[in-house]
Structure formats: structure tokens, C-alpha cells
JSON list of C-alpha atoms in Angstrom, two decimals:
[
{"chain": "A", "resi": 24, "resn": "MET", "atom": "CA", "xyz": [169.29, 169.19, 207.91]},
{"chain": "A", "resi": 25, "resn": "HIS", "atom": "CA", "xyz": [166.68, 170.15, 205.78]},
{"chain": "A", "resi": 26, "resn": "LEU", "atom": "CA", "xyz": [164.11, 168.50, 208.16]},
{"chain": "A", "resi": 27, "resn": "ALA", "atom": "CA", "xyz": [165.71, 170.87, 210.93]},
{"chain": "A", "resi": 28, "resn": "LYS", "atom": "CA", "xyz": [165.18, 173.73, 208.80]},
{"chain": "A", "resi": 29, "resn": "LEU", "atom": "CA", "xyz": [161.50, 173.03, 208.42]},
{"chain": "A", "resi": 30, "resn": "GLN", "atom": "CA", "xyz": [160.67, 172.42, 211.60]},
{"chain": "A", "resi": 31, "resn": "GLY", "atom": "CA", "xyz": [160.54, 176.25, 212.13]},
{"chain": "A", "resi": 32, "resn": "ALA", "atom": "CA", "xyz": [158.75, 177.30, 208.90]},
{"chain": "A", "resi": 33, "resn": "THR", "atom": "CA", "xyz": [155.27, 177.99, 208.79]},
{"chain": "A", "resi": 34, "resn": "CYS", "atom": "CA", "xyz": [153.72, 174.67, 206.45]},
{"chain": "A", "resi": 35, "resn": "GLY", "atom": "CA", "xyz": [151.47, 176.89, 204.78]},
{"chain": "A", "resi": 36, "resn": "PHE", "atom": "CA", "xyz": [151.58, 177.63, 201.05]},
{"chain": "A", "resi": 37, "resn": "TYR", "atom": "CA", "xyz": [152.51, 181.29, 201.83]},
{"chain": "A", "resi": 38, "resn": "GLY", "atom": "CA", "xyz": [155.57, 180.71, 203.81]},
{"chain": "A", "resi": 39, "resn": "LEU", "atom": "CA", "xyz": [157.08, 177.99, 202.94]},
{"chain": "A", "resi": 40, "resn": "ARG", "atom": "CA", "xyz": [156.89, 178.61, 198.65]},
{"chain": "A", "resi": 41, "resn": "ALA", "atom": "CA", "xyz": [160.97, 179.53, 198.15]},
{"chain": "A", "resi": 42, "resn": "GLU", "atom": "CA", "xyz": [162.33, 177.34, 201.52]},
{"chain": "A", "resi": 43, "resn": "TRP", "atom": "CA", "xyz": [160.06, 174.57, 199.09]},
{"chain": "A", "resi": 44, "resn": "GLU", "atom": "CA", "xyz": [161.61, 175.05, 195.56]},
{"chain": "A", "resi": 45, "resn": "THR", "atom": "CA", "xyz": [165.41, 175.44, 197.10]},
{"chain": "A", "resi": 46, "resn": "ALA", "atom": "CA", "xyz": [165.23, 173.11, 200.17]},
{"chain": "A", "resi": 47, "resn": "VAL", "atom": "CA", "xyz": [162.78, 170.41, 199.81]},
{"chain": "A", "resi": 48, "resn": "ARG", "atom": "CA", "xyz": [161.68, 170.01, 196.08]},
{"chain": "A", "resi": 49, "resn": "PRO", "atom": "CA", "xyz": [165.41, 168.56, 195.07]},
{"chain": "A", "resi": 50, "resn": "LEU", "atom": "CA", "xyz": [164.98, 165.99, 197.66]},
{"chain": "A", "resi": 51, "resn": "LEU", "atom": "CA", "xyz": [161.84, 164.17, 196.40]},
{"chain": "A", "resi": 52, "resn": "LEU", "atom": "CA", "xyz": [162.79, 163.87, 192.80]},
{"chain": "A", "resi": 53, "resn": "PRO", "atom": "CA", "xyz": [163.85, 160.22, 192.43]},
{"chain": "A", "resi": 54, "resn": "ALA", "atom": "CA", "xyz": [166.86, 158.74, 192.10]},
{"chain": "A", "resi": 55, "resn": "ASN", "atom": "CA", "xyz": [167.07, 157.21, 188.25]},
{"chain": "A", "resi": 56, "resn": "TYR", "atom": "CA", "xyz": [169.79, 154.25, 187.51]},
{"chain": "A", "resi": 57, "resn": "ASN", "atom": "CA", "xyz": [170.40, 152.82, 184.29]},
{"chain": "A", "resi": 58, "resn": "LEU", "atom": "CA", "xyz": [169.79, 149.09, 184.65]},
{"chain": "A", "resi": 59, "resn": "GLY", "atom": "CA", "xyz": [171.05, 146.58, 181.62]},
{"chain": "A", "resi": 60, "resn": "CYS", "atom": "CA", "xyz": [170.95, 142.41, 181.69]},
{"chain": "A", "resi": 61, "resn": "GLU", "atom": "CA", "xyz": [172.09, 139.74, 179.36]},
{"chain": "A", "resi": 62, "resn": "LEU", "atom": "CA", "xyz": [170.17, 136.81, 179.58]},
{"chain": "A", "resi": 63, "resn": "LYS", "atom": "CA", "xyz": [171.55, 133.33, 178.36]},
{"chain": "A", "resi": 64, "resn": "GLY", "atom": "CA", "xyz": [170.81, 129.74, 178.50]},
{"chain": "A", "resi": 65, "resn": "ASP", "atom": "CA", "xyz": [169.54, 128.82, 182.17]},
{"chain": "A", "resi": 66, "resn": "LYS", "atom": "CA", "xyz": [171.20, 131.68, 183.43]},
{"chain": "A", "resi": 67, "resn": "PRO", "atom": "CA", "xyz": [168.61, 134.05, 185.28]},
{"chain": "A", "resi": 68, "resn": "TYR", "atom": "CA", "xyz": [168.85, 137.85, 185.84]},
{"chain": "A", "resi": 69, "resn": "HIS", "atom": "CA", "xyz": [168.15, 138.64, 190.18]},
{"chain": "A", "resi": 70, "resn": "PHE", "atom": "CA", "xyz": [167.39, 142.03, 190.99]},
{"chain": "A", "resi": 71, "resn": "LYS", "atom": "CA", "xyz": [167.12, 142.33, 194.84]},
{"chain": "A", "resi": 72, "resn": "VAL", "atom": "CA", "xyz": [167.35, 145.85, 197.09]},
{"chain": "A", "resi": 73, "resn": "ASN", "atom": "CA", "xyz": [168.24, 145.57, 200.95]},
{"chain": "A", "resi": 74, "resn": "ASP", "atom": "CA", "xyz": [167.36, 148.85, 201.28]},
{"chain": "A", "resi": 75, "resn": "GLU", "atom": "CA", "xyz": [163.54, 148.96, 203.24]},
{"chain": "A", "resi": 76, "resn": "GLU", "atom": "CA", "xyz": [164.03, 152.91, 203.66]},
{"chain": "A", "resi": 77, "resn": "ASN", "atom": "CA", "xyz": [163.23, 154.03, 199.89]},
{"chain": "A", "resi": 78, "resn": "GLU", "atom": "CA", "xyz": [160.82, 152.75, 197.38]},
{"chain": "A", "resi": 79, "resn": "HIS", "atom": "CA", "xyz": [162.44, 150.98, 194.13]},
{"chain": "A", "resi": 80, "resn": "GLN", "atom": "CA", "xyz": [160.84, 150.57, 191.15]},
{"chain": "A", "resi": 81, "resn": "LEU", "atom": "CA", "xyz": [162.19, 148.69, 187.66]},
{"chain": "A", "resi": 82, "resn": "SER", "atom": "CA", "xyz": [160.84, 150.38, 184.99]},
{"chain": "A", "resi": 83, "resn": "LEU", "atom": "CA", "xyz": [161.92, 148.10, 182.12]},
{"chain": "A", "resi": 84, "resn": "ARG", "atom": "CA", "xyz": [162.08, 149.70, 178.35]},
{"chain": "A", "resi": 85, "resn": "THR", "atom": "CA", "xyz": [163.37, 147.11, 175.65]},
{"chain": "A", "resi": 86, "resn": "VAL", "atom": "CA", "xyz": [164.21, 143.43, 175.20]},
{"chain": "A", "resi": 87, "resn": "SER", "atom": "CA", "xyz": [166.32, 142.90, 172.04]},
{"chain": "A", "resi": 88, "resn": "LEU", "atom": "CA", "xyz": [167.76, 139.68, 170.50]},
{"chain": "A", "resi": 89, "resn": "GLY", "atom": "CA", "xyz": [171.44, 140.22, 170.58]},
{"chain": "A", "resi": 90, "resn": "VAL", "atom": "CA", "xyz": [174.31, 139.50, 167.93]},
{"chain": "A", "resi": 91, "resn": "GLY", "atom": "CA", "xyz": [174.22, 135.86, 167.46]},
{"chain": "A", "resi": 92, "resn": "ALA", "atom": "CA", "xyz": [171.16, 135.03, 168.69]},
{"chain": "A", "resi": 93, "resn": "LYS", "atom": "CA", "xyz": [169.69, 131.78, 166.67]},
{"chain": "A", "resi": 94, "resn": "ASP", "atom": "CA", "xyz": [166.72, 132.49, 164.69]},
{"chain": "A", "resi": 95, "resn": "GLU", "atom": "CA", "xyz": [164.66, 130.07, 167.47]},
{"chain": "A", "resi": 96, "resn": "LEU", "atom": "CA", "xyz": [161.77, 131.90, 169.82]},
{"chain": "A", "resi": 97, "resn": "HIS", "atom": "CA", "xyz": [163.59, 133.81, 172.46]},
{"chain": "A", "resi": 98, "resn": "VAL", "atom": "CA", "xyz": [160.55, 133.80, 175.25]},
{"chain": "A", "resi": 99, "resn": "VAL", "atom": "CA", "xyz": [161.60, 136.38, 178.55]},
{"chain": "A", "resi": 100, "resn": "GLU", "atom": "CA", "xyz": [159.82, 136.24, 181.64]},
{"chain": "A", "resi": 101, "resn": "ALA", "atom": "CA", "xyz": [159.83, 138.16, 184.96]},
{"chain": "A", "resi": 102, "resn": "GLU", "atom": "CA", "xyz": [158.90, 136.48, 188.02]},
{"chain": "A", "resi": 103, "resn": "ALA", "atom": "CA", "xyz": [158.06, 139.49, 190.70]},
{"chain": "A", "resi": 104, "resn": "LEU", "atom": "CA", "xyz": [155.68, 139.29, 194.16]},
{"chain": "A", "resi": 105, "resn": "ASP", "atom": "CA", "xyz": [151.82, 140.58, 193.48]},
{"chain": "A", "resi": 106, "resn": "TYR", "atom": "CA", "xyz": [149.81, 143.28, 195.48]},
{"chain": "A", "resi": 107, "resn": "GLU", "atom": "CA", "xyz": [149.11, 140.44, 197.87]},
{"chain": "A", "resi": 108, "resn": "GLY", "atom": "CA", "xyz": [152.75, 139.32, 198.06]},
{"chain": "A", "resi": 109, "resn": "ASN", "atom": "CA", "xyz": [152.37, 135.53, 196.05]},
{"chain": "A", "resi": 110, "resn": "GLN", "atom": "CA", "xyz": [154.57, 135.03, 193.32]},
{"chain": "A", "resi": 111, "resn": "ILE", "atom": "CA", "xyz": [153.75, 135.64, 189.45]},
{"chain": "A", "resi": 112, "resn": "LYS", "atom": "CA", "xyz": [155.17, 134.78, 186.65]},
{"chain": "A", "resi": 113, "resn": "VAL", "atom": "CA", "xyz": [154.17, 137.54, 183.32]},
{"chain": "A", "resi": 114, "resn": "THR", "atom": "CA", "xyz": [155.71, 136.84, 180.05]},
{"chain": "A", "resi": 115, "resn": "LEU", "atom": "CA", "xyz": [157.32, 140.09, 179.08]},
{"chain": "A", "resi": 116, "resn": "ALA", "atom": "CA", "xyz": [158.31, 139.56, 175.38]},
{"chain": "A", "resi": 117, "resn": "SER", "atom": "CA", "xyz": [158.24, 136.48, 172.72]},
{"chain": "A", "resi": 118, "resn": "LEU", "atom": "CA", "xyz": [161.25, 137.16, 170.05]},
{"chain": "A", "resi": 119, "resn": "LYS", "atom": "CA", "xyz": [162.84, 135.44, 166.98]},
{"chain": "A", "resi": 120, "resn": "MET", "atom": "CA", "xyz": [165.42, 136.75, 164.82]},
{"chain": "A", "resi": 121, "resn": "SER", "atom": "CA", "xyz": [163.18, 136.73, 161.58]},
{"chain": "A", "resi": 122, "resn": "VAL", "atom": "CA", "xyz": [160.12, 138.19, 162.48]},
{"chain": "A", "resi": 123, "resn": "GLN", "atom": "CA", "xyz": [160.67, 140.44, 165.61]},
{"chain": "A", "resi": 124, "resn": "PRO", "atom": "CA", "xyz": [164.47, 140.85, 167.27]},
{"chain": "A", "resi": 125, "resn": "THR", "atom": "CA", "xyz": [163.29, 143.85, 169.72]},
{"chain": "A", "resi": 126, "resn": "VAL", "atom": "CA", "xyz": [160.23, 145.20, 171.79]},
{"chain": "A", "resi": 127, "resn": "SER", "atom": "CA", "xyz": [159.87, 147.96, 173.25]},
{"chain": "A", "resi": 128, "resn": "LEU", "atom": "CA", "xyz": [158.20, 148.00, 177.12]},
{"chain": "A", "resi": 129, "resn": "GLY", "atom": "CA", "xyz": [157.41, 151.25, 177.28]},
{"chain": "A", "resi": 130, "resn": "GLY", "atom": "CA", "xyz": [158.42, 151.32, 180.91]},
{"chain": "A", "resi": 131, "resn": "PHE", "atom": "CA", "xyz": [156.58, 148.59, 182.23]},
{"chain": "A", "resi": 132, "resn": "GLU", "atom": "CA", "xyz": [157.45, 148.77, 186.09]},
{"chain": "A", "resi": 133, "resn": "ILE", "atom": "CA", "xyz": [157.96, 146.18, 188.63]},
{"chain": "A", "resi": 134, "resn": "THR", "atom": "CA", "xyz": [158.63, 146.32, 191.98]},
{"chain": "A", "resi": 135, "resn": "PRO", "atom": "CA", "xyz": [161.78, 144.50, 193.25]},
{"chain": "A", "resi": 136, "resn": "PRO", "atom": "CA", "xyz": [162.15, 141.85, 193.96]},
{"chain": "A", "resi": 137, "resn": "VAL", "atom": "CA", "xyz": [162.44, 140.58, 190.48]},
{"chain": "A", "resi": 138, "resn": "ILE", "atom": "CA", "xyz": [163.52, 137.49, 188.41]},
{"chain": "A", "resi": 139, "resn": "LEU", "atom": "CA", "xyz": [164.22, 138.19, 184.57]},
{"chain": "A", "resi": 140, "resn": "ARG", "atom": "CA", "xyz": [164.89, 134.31, 182.68]},
{"chain": "A", "resi": 141, "resn": "LEU", "atom": "CA", "xyz": [164.79, 133.00, 179.36]},
{"chain": "A", "resi": 142, "resn": "LYS", "atom": "CA", "xyz": [161.75, 130.58, 179.63]},
{"chain": "A", "resi": 143, "resn": "SER", "atom": "CA", "xyz": [163.16, 129.60, 176.06]},
{"chain": "A", "resi": 144, "resn": "GLY", "atom": "CA", "xyz": [165.66, 129.93, 173.36]},
{"chain": "A", "resi": 145, "resn": "SER", "atom": "CA", "xyz": [169.16, 130.32, 174.12]},
{"chain": "A", "resi": 146, "resn": "GLY", "atom": "CA", "xyz": [170.07, 134.15, 173.95]},
{"chain": "A", "resi": 147, "resn": "PRO", "atom": "CA", "xyz": [171.31, 136.65, 174.06]},
{"chain": "A", "resi": 148, "resn": "VAL", "atom": "CA", "xyz": [168.70, 138.78, 174.84]},
{"chain": "A", "resi": 149, "resn": "TYR", "atom": "CA", "xyz": [169.26, 142.05, 176.24]},
{"chain": "A", "resi": 150, "resn": "VAL", "atom": "CA", "xyz": [167.11, 143.67, 178.61]},
{"chain": "A", "resi": 151, "resn": "SER", "atom": "CA", "xyz": [167.23, 147.49, 179.23]},
{"chain": "A", "resi": 152, "resn": "GLY", "atom": "CA", "xyz": [165.81, 150.19, 181.48]},
{"chain": "A", "resi": 153, "resn": "GLN", "atom": "CA", "xyz": [165.59, 152.06, 185.06]},
{"chain": "A", "resi": 154, "resn": "HIS", "atom": "CA", "xyz": [165.85, 151.60, 188.49]},
{"chain": "A", "resi": 155, "resn": "LEU", "atom": "CA", "xyz": [164.18, 154.15, 190.27]},
{"chain": "A", "resi": 156, "resn": "VAL", "atom": "CA", "xyz": [164.51, 155.47, 194.15]},
{"chain": "A", "resi": 157, "resn": "ASP", "atom": "CA", "xyz": [162.58, 157.85, 195.29]},
{"chain": "A", "resi": 158, "resn": "GLY", "atom": "CA", "xyz": [164.01, 157.96, 199.47]},
{"chain": "A", "resi": 159, "resn": "MET", "atom": "CA", "xyz": [161.96, 161.33, 200.19]},
{"chain": "A", "resi": 160, "resn": "CYS", "atom": "CA", "xyz": [158.44, 159.67, 199.94]},
{"chain": "A", "resi": 161, "resn": "PHE", "atom": "CA", "xyz": [158.57, 160.49, 203.78]},
{"chain": "A", "resi": 162, "resn": "LEU", "atom": "CA", "xyz": [159.58, 164.09, 203.54]},
{"chain": "A", "resi": 163, "resn": "LEU", "atom": "CA", "xyz": [156.48, 164.61, 201.70]},
{"chain": "A", "resi": 164, "resn": "ASN", "atom": "CA", "xyz": [153.82, 163.30, 204.34]},
{"chain": "A", "resi": 165, "resn": "TYR", "atom": "CA", "xyz": [155.71, 165.27, 207.00]},
{"chain": "A", "resi": 166, "resn": "ILE", "atom": "CA", "xyz": [155.30, 168.43, 204.82]},
{"chain": "A", "resi": 167, "resn": "CYS", "atom": "CA", "xyz": [151.94, 167.52, 204.11]},
{"chain": "A", "resi": 168, "resn": "SER", "atom": "CA", "xyz": [150.77, 167.22, 208.41]},
{"chain": "A", "resi": 169, "resn": "PHE", "atom": "CA", "xyz": [151.23, 170.23, 208.86]},
{"chain": "A", "resi": 170, "resn": "LYS", "atom": "CA", "xyz": [149.07, 171.70, 205.67]},
{"chain": "A", "resi": 171, "resn": "LYS", "atom": "CA", "xyz": [145.89, 171.47, 208.64]},
{"chain": "A", "resi": 172, "resn": "LYS", "atom": "CA", "xyz": [147.68, 173.08, 211.12]},
{"chain": "A", "resi": 173, "resn": "ALA", "atom": "CA", "xyz": [148.71, 175.88, 208.57]},
{"chain": "A", "resi": 174, "resn": "ARG", "atom": "CA", "xyz": [144.77, 176.52, 207.80]},
{"chain": "A", "resi": 175, "resn": "MET", "atom": "CA", "xyz": [144.34, 176.76, 210.97]},
{"chain": "A", "resi": 176, "resn": "ALA", "atom": "CA", "xyz": [146.99, 179.50, 211.77]},
{"chain": "A", "resi": 177, "resn": "ASP", "atom": "CA", "xyz": [145.84, 181.30, 208.44]},
{"chain": "A", "resi": 178, "resn": "LYS", "atom": "CA", "xyz": [142.58, 181.37, 209.54]},
{"chain": "A", "resi": 179, "resn": "ASP", "atom": "CA", "xyz": [143.25, 182.44, 212.89]},
{"chain": "A", "resi": 180, "resn": "PHE", "atom": "CA", "xyz": [145.01, 185.49, 211.18]},
{"chain": "A", "resi": 181, "resn": "GLU", "atom": "CA", "xyz": [142.09, 186.05, 208.58]},
{"chain": "A", "resi": 182, "resn": "ASP", "atom": "CA", "xyz": [139.02, 185.80, 210.43]},
{"chain": "A", "resi": 183, "resn": "ASP", "atom": "CA", "xyz": [138.38, 184.66, 214.35]},
{"chain": "A", "resi": 184, "resn": "ASP", "atom": "CA", "xyz": [134.69, 184.31, 213.51]},
{"chain": "A", "resi": 185, "resn": "ASP", "atom": "CA", "xyz": [134.67, 182.07, 211.14]},
{"chain": "A", "resi": 186, "resn": "ASP", "atom": "CA", "xyz": [133.41, 178.48, 212.27]},
{"chain": "A", "resi": 187, "resn": "ASP", "atom": "CA", "xyz": [134.29, 176.04, 209.27]},
{"chain": "A", "resi": 188, "resn": "ASP", "atom": "CA", "xyz": [133.98, 172.26, 209.15]},
{"chain": "A", "resi": 189, "resn": "ASP", "atom": "CA", "xyz": [136.23, 171.30, 206.89]},
{"chain": "A", "resi": 190, "resn": "ASP", "atom": "CA", "xyz": [139.28, 172.12, 209.13]},
{"chain": "A", "resi": 191, "resn": "ASP", "atom": "CA", "xyz": [138.27, 168.00, 210.31]},
{"chain": "A", "resi": 192, "resn": "GLU", "atom": "CA", "xyz": [138.95, 166.30, 206.75]},
{"chain": "A", "resi": 193, "resn": "ASP", "atom": "CA", "xyz": [142.45, 165.57, 205.81]},
{"chain": "A", "resi": 194, "resn": "GLU", "atom": "CA", "xyz": [143.65, 166.91, 202.64]},
{"chain": "A", "resi": 195, "resn": "TYR", "atom": "CA", "xyz": [146.74, 165.87, 200.72]},
{"chain": "A", "resi": 196, "resn": "VAL", "atom": "CA", "xyz": [148.72, 168.04, 198.39]},
{"chain": "A", "resi": 197, "resn": "ILE", "atom": "CA", "xyz": [150.94, 166.81, 195.79]},
{"chain": "A", "resi": 198, "resn": "PHE", "atom": "CA", "xyz": [153.45, 169.38, 194.94]},
{"chain": "A", "resi": 199, "resn": "GLN", "atom": "CA", "xyz": [155.02, 169.50, 191.30]}
]
């Protein structure tokens, strides 16, 4: 519905401002879902998505020992893919009830699929964070593809004699 509405509009900053604020901008805001899991013993937590149309991120916030956790070393590990697609393992936290029962990860972002597990310790260990879904990145690219056309249309109205060579450069705009 929103894409069809935009196709007839001039995609410069001048004609699209109101439509951007009401129709497009809300679509670009990512959806946030709370995430929490319990790790005990040998039982890992698998986080995977079967959705290739949207971008997914896992933003991990805290790792805490649960009530009843023994005063032993609990090491929490995350397994995911690196930028080349290779499987890697990263230690997220090392916790002990008498020393450090919780740690803040401050929004450690990792792209699914992710496996969280206890490398050592018996738990329970609780991991909390957010599942971020950004499904409208293609829409931003769709709008930005018209920027050059809009600039050329605006240029025709302003001055037909101006031969500015910067029209051949691709520009990307980030809207906030």
C-alpha cells in the first residue's frame, strides 16, 4: 500500500516530507521483542530465524546467575557466524555467585543463528536481551534510488543551463 502511494510522488526532500513522516518513517522503525532464556547443565539455547526477507539482530543485555546456582564458575558461551561465514565461539560471561553474580553486556549484538550454552557450571544462568527485526531496509533503498531523479527534476525547474557534473555520483541519505 505504501509503496504504490510513493510511486507517484516526487522523491526529493521537498515533496516527500509530509508523506515520509506519516507513511514511510513508521515502517522503517525496527520491531523489538524481549528475549530471555535459561541455561542449565548441557542444555543449550538455539536462536534461529527462518525469515530471509528481514534483518534480525540479537542484542544481549545481561547474564545473571539464578536462585539456587552453586558457588562455582559459570562460563557462558555464544556460537555464531563471523563476517566470512565461519563458525566462531565467544565467551560472553564468567560468573561466580560469591564474586560476580551478574554482568551487563550493554547490548552485545550478534546475528542469528546463535547458540548460547554453559561452557562450565551447572546453572541456572539467565540471559536477557532483545530480538531486533528490521524488515523495511529495502524501502529505504527504494526511496534513495529516486534521489538522483528528484535532484535532476528540481534542477530542471531551477536552471536549465547549470551543467553540474556531480549528478553522476550516487548519494545515500540516512533519515532519522
